Amino acid sequence: MTPRADEAFPSGGAAVPRPPSTGPRRSGRPRTPGRGRPAVLTAVLLLVATLAGCAGDTEVRARPSETSPPPGAAGTPPTGRAPAGTLVVGDFGADTLTFLDPSKPDGGPDRRSVEVGTAPYGIALGDDGTAWVATAEGVAAVDTRTRRRTALIPYATGTGPVTTGEYRGGGMGIALSPDGRRVYVGVNVPGGNGVLEVLDTRLRKVITTVPVGRRPFDVDVSRDGRHVYATNHDSFDVTVVDARTWKSRRVEVAPYGTEGGLGSWLKPHYTAVRPSDGALLLPFEGERLAVVEPDTGRTRIERMTADTHQHGVAVTADGTLYVVGTGPIDPAEDEGPSLTVRAPGGEERVIPLDGPHEDVAVSADGRTAYVSGGFTRDGYWNGLSVVDVRSGEVTRLPAGRRPLGIAVL
């Protein structure tokens, strides 16, 4: 994947065309010779620059000398538990976590943003009211009652200068153990393999680290808490980590093969753990769903129908899978952005979206999906798409700057 441009996606616009993959076509069809060659050359040059530590959208920032909680937005902070259904959104382009009421057109009168650290990515919510946020600087702990950052826990792994952008070092995927005692965060190390860092939520410090694959986009935990799964975008795999012994093993997940390496589009992004049996669900390109048995590493492929590049996923207790389609790899052959709602039996509804999106969260009653418009590539926009799951109606809600991670309180 190539670096993003920093222009907001215009409201009502069409998806931004992107260069074809340097890897194989998803269906096995050969690419038309010469198609998109200037764009591919540009992508390769940008990728080389990125791997050398100088991505076009990367801004280098000094590391903070201390980790005391910053103040929130102006005014008296709220007290007491936030209303059920409040959204917390990580603003990748503004270094903040935003709280908003999705039932209000402007996010509601109690809308508030809290500084958390550079380029926040994933969010994990604890039952104690703490939001854990993976940033380029460390893992931020935010009290969702007072809406203040209470800690910024530095990584044990060296990731180079604090930067922004798609390839920045630092935390990406993040998850909590079922008992809330540990935070697991996938740390990207630019130019090399990543690390799973394990934080003690009481001590608020890193207690161990485990090597994983390249760019751990997502981190998930088995329902019994015995295993942690790091989904590694640039190494075509999932690292399965035993949460008792910290031993790990690699499971390759590459339904299109690994040809093209770092230049390929056809890589895993996000994973959902199926509630019924613990299988790992990884969507690819709106064409294939990889269903992985984590104990054996065996993978079964099921058909999908959206025919679009896919990123974020969520699964509800009944096994319904929600998958974000970001738009076409090749606009001449692929479909635009969408949200796929896939029933446990495999039946799918594909709901069109306006512009690229990144991640998705679902309301407690399963009636509403919230899709972040931040996107890890070009074409992002500063808001959420609010999707009525039954009717397919989509409305837009402003939300910070380049919102990526999203969760429902």
CSV table of N, CA and C in Angstrom, one decimal, residues 98 178 276:
chain,number,residue,atom,x,y,z
A,98,THR,N,-12.1,11.5,20.3
A,98,THR,CA,-13.3,12.3,20.3
A,98,THR,C,-14.5,11.5,20.8
A,178,PRO,N,-9.9,-10.8,28.3
A,178,PRO,CA,-11.2,-10.9,28.8
A,178,PRO,C,-11.4,-10.4,30.3
A,276,SER,N,-19.0,-18.3,17.7
A,276,SER,CA,-19.5,-19.7,17.8
A,276,SER,C,-18.4,-20.7,18.0
